[in-house]
Coordinates of N, CA and C in Angstrom, one line a residue:
X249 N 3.6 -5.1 -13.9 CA 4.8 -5.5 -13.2 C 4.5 -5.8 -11.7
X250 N 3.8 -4.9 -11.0 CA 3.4 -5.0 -9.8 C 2.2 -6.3 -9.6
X251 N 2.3 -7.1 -9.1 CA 1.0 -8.2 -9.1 C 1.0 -8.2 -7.4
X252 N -0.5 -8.2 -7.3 CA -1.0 -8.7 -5.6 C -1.6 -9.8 -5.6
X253 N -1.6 -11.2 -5.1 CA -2.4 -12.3 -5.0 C -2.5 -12.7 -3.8
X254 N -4.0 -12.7 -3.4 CA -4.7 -13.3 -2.3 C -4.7 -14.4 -1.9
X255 N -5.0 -15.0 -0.8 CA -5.3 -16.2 -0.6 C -6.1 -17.0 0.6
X256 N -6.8 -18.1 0.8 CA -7.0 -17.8 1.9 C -8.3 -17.6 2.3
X257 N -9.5 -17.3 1.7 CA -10.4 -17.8 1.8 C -11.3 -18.6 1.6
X258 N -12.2 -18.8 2.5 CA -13.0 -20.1 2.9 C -14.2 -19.6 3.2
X259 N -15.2 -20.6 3.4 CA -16.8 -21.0 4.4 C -16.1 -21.2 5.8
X260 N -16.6 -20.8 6.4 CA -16.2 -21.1 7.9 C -17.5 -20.1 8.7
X261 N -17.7 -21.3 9.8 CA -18.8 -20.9 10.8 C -18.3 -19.8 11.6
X262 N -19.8 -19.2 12.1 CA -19.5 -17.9 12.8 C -18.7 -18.2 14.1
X263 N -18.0 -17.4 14.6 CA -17.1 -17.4 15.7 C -15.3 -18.1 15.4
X264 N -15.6 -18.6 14.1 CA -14.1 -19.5 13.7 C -13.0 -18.4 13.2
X265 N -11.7 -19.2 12.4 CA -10.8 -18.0 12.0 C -10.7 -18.5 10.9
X266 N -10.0 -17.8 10.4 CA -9.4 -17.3 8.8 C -8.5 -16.5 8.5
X267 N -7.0 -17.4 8.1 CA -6.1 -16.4 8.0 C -5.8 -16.1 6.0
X268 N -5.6 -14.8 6.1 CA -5.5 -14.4 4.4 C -4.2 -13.7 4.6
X269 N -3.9 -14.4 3.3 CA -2.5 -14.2 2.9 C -2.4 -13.6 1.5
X270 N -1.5 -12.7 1.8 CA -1.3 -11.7 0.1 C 0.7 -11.2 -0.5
X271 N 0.4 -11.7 -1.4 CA 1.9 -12.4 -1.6 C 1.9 -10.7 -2.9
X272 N 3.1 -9.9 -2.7 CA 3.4 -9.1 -3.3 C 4.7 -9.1 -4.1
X273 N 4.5 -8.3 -5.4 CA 5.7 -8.9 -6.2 C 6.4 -7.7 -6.9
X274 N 7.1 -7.7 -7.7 CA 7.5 -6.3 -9.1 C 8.0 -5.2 -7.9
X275 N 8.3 -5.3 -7.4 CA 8.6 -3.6 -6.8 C 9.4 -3.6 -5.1
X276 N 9.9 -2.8 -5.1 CA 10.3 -2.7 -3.6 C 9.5 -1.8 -2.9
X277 N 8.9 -2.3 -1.6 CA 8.0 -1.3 -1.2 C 8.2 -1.6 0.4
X278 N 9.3 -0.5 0.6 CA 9.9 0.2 1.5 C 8.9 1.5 1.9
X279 N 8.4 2.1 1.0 CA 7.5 3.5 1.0 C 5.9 3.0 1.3
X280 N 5.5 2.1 1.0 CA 4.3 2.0 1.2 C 3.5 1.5 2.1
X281 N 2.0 1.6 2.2 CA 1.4 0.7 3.3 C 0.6 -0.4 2.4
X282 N 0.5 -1.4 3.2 CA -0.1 -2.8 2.7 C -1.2 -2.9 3.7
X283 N -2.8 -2.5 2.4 CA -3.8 -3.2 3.5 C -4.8 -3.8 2.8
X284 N -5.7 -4.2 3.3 CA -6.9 -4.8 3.8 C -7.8 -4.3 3.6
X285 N -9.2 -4.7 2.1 CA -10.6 -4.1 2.0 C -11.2 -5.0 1.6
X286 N -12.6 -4.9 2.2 CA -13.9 -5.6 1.5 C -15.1 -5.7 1.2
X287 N -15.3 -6.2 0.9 CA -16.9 -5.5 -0.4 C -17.7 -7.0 -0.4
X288 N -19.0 -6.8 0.4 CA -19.6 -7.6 0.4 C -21.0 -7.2 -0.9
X289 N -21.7 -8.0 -1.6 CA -22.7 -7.9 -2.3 C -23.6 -6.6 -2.0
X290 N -23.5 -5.2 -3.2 CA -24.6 -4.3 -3.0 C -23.8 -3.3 -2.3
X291 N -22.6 -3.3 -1.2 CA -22.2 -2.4 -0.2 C -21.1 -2.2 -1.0
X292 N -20.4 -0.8 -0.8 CA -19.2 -0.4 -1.4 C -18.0 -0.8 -0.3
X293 N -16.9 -0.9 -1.7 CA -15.6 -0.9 -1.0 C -15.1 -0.7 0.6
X294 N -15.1 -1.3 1.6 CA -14.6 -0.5 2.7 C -13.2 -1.2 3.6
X295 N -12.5 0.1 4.2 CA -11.4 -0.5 5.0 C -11.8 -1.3 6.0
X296 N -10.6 -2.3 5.9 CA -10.3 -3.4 6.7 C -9.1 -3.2 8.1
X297 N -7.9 -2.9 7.0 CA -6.8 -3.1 8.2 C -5.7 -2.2 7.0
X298 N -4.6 -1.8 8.0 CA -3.5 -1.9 7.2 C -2.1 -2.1 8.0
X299 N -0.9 -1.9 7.2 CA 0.0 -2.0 7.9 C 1.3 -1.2 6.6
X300 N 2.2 -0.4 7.8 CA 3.8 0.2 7.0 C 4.5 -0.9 6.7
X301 N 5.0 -1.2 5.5 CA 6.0 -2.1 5.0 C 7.1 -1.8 6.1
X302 N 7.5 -0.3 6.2 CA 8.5 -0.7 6.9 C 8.0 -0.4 8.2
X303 N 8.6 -0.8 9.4 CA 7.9 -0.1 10.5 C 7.2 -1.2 11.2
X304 N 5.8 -1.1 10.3 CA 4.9 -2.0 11.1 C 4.1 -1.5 11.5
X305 N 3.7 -0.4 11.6 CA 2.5 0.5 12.5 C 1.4 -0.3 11.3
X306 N 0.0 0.0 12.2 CA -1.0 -0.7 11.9 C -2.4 0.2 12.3
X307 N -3.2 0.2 11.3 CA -4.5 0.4 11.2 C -5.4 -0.4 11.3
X308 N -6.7 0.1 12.2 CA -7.6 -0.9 12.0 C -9.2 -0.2 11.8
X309 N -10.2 -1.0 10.7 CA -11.5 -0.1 11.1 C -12.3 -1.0 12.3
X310 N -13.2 0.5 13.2 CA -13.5 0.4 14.1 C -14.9 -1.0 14.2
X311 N -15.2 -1.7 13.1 CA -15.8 -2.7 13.4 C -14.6 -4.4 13.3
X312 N -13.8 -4.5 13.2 CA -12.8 -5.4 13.4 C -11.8 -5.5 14.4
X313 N -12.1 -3.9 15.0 CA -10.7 -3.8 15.9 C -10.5 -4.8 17.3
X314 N -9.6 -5.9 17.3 CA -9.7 -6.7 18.7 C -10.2 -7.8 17.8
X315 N -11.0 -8.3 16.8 CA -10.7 -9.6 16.1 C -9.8 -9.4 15.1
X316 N -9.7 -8.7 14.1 CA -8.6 -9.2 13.7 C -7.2 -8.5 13.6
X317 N -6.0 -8.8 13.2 CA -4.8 -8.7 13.4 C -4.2 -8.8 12.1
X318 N -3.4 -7.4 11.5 CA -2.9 -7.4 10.6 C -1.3 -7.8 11.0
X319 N -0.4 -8.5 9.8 CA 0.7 -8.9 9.9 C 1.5 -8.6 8.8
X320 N 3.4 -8.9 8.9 CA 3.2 -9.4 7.6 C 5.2 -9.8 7.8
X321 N 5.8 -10.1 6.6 CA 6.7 -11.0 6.6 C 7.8 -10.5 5.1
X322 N 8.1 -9.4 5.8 CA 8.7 -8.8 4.5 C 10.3 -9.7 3.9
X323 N 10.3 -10.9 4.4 CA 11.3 -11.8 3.3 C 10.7 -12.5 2.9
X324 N 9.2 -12.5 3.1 CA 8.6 -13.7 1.6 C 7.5 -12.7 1.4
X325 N 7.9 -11.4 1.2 CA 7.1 -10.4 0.8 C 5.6 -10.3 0.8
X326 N 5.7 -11.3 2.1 CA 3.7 -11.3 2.5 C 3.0 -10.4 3.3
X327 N 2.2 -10.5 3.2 CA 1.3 -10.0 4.2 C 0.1 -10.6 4.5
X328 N -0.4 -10.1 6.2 CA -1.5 -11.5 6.4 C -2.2 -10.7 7.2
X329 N -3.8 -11.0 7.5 CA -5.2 -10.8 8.0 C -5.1 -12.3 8.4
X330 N -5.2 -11.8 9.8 CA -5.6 -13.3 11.3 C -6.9 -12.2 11.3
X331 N -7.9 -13.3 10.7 CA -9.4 -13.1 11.6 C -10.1 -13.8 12.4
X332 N -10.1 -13.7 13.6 CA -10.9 -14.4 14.8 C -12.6 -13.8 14.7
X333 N -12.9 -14.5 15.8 CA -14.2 -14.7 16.0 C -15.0 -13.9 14.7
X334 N -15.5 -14.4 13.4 CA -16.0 -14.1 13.0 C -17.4 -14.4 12.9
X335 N -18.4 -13.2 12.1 CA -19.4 -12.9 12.0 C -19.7 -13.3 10.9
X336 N -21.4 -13.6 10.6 CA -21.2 -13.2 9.0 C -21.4 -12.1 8.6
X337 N -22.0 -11.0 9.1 CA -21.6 -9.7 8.6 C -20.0 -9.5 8.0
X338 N -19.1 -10.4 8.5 CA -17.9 -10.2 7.7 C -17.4 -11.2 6.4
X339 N -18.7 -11.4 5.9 CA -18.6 -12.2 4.7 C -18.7 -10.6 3.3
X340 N -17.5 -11.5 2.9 CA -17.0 -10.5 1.9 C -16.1 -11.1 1.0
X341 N -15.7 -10.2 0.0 CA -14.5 -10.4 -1.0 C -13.7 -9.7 -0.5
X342 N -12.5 -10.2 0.1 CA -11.6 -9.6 1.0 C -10.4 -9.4 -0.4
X343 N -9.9 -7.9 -0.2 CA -8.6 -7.5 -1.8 C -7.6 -6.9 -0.3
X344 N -6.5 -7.5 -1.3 CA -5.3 -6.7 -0.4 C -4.9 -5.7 -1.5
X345 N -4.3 -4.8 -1.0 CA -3.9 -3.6 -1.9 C -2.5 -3.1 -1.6
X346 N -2.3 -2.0 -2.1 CA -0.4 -1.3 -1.8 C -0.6 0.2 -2.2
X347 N -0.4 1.0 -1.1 CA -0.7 2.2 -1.5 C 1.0 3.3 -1.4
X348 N 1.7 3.9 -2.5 CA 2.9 4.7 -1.8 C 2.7 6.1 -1.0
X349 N 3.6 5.7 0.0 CA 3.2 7.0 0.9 C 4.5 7.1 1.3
X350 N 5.2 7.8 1.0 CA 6.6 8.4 1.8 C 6.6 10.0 2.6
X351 N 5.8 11.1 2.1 CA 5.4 12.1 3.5 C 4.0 12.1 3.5
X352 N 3.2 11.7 2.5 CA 1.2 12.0 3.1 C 0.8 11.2 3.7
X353 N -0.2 11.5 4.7 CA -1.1 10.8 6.1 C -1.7 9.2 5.2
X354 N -1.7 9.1 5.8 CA -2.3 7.2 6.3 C -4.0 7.9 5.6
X355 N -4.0 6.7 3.9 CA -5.4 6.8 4.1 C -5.9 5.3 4.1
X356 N -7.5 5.4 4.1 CA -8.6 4.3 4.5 C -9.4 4.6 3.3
X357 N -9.1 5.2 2.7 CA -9.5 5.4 1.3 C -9.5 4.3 0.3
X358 N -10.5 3.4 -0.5 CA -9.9 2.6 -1.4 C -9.2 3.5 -2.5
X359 N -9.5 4.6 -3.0 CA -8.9 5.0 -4.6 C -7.6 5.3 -4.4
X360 N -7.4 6.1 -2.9 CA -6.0 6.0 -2.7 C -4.8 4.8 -3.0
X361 N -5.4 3.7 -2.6 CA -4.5 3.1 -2.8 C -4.0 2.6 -4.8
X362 N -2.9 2.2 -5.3 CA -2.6 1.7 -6.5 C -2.4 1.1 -7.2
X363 N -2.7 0.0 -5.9 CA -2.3 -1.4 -6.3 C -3.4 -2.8 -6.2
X364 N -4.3 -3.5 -6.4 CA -4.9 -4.2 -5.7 C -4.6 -5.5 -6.3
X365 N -4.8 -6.6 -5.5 CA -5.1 -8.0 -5.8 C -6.9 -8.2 -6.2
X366 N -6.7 -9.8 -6.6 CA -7.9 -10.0 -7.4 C -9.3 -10.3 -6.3
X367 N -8.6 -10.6 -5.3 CA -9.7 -10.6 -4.5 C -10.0 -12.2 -3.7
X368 N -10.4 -12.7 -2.6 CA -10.7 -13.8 -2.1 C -11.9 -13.7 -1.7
X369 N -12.5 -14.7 -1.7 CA -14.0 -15.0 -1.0 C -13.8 -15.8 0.4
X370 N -14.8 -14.7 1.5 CA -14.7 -15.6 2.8 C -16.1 -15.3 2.8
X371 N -16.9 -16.5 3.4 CA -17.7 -16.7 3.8 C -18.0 -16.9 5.4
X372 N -18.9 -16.6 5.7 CA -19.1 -16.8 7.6 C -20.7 -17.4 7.7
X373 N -21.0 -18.3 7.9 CA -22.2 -18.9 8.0 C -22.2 -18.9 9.3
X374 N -24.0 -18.9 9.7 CA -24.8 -18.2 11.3 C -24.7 -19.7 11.1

């Protein structure tokens, strides 16, 4: 019932942007946080960004923090990663996910979360 679908990535040279979009469906998610992971070839899973459905408070991990910018647009049920000056170190398969949290702490955990999309490919060529 729940479906997550990505969007939004590309090849793009180092220092360029990339905005990814994740369209969320089946459920009302008033309770949860909407974020941001990725997994480049060989390296595991890791946090990206997140953000409260309701609210809007935002997370970021400490190698993205100041390029990019999580968003999102709760009447077309999106959510969005603005990535500036990219690296290729930030070439990855970027997944958005949906984790419910109504009283436990904010995780950066992927298993915590219970929802994910299929995943986007961005590329960052030197």
């Amino acid at each position: 019932q729940v479906q997550l679908v990505e969007s939004g990535g590309e090849l793009v040279q180092a220092g360029g942007s990339l905005r990814l979009s994740c369209v969320a469906s089946g459920r009302t998610f008033s309770s949860y946080d909407m974020g941001w992971f990725r997994q480049a070839p060989g390296k595991e899973r890791e946090f990206v960004a997140a953000i409260t459905w309701t609210g809007g408070r935002t997370w970021y991990a400490d190698s993205v923090e100041g390029r990019f910018t999580i968003s999102k647009d709760n009447a077309k049920n999106t959510f969005y990663l603005q990535m500036n000056s990219l690296k290729p170190e930030d070439t990855a398969i970027y997944y958005c996910a949906a984790r419910y949290r109504l009283f436990g702490a904010f995780s950066r955990i992927s298993r915590d979360y219970d929802y994910w999309g299929q995943g986007t490919q961005a590329t960052v060529s030197s």
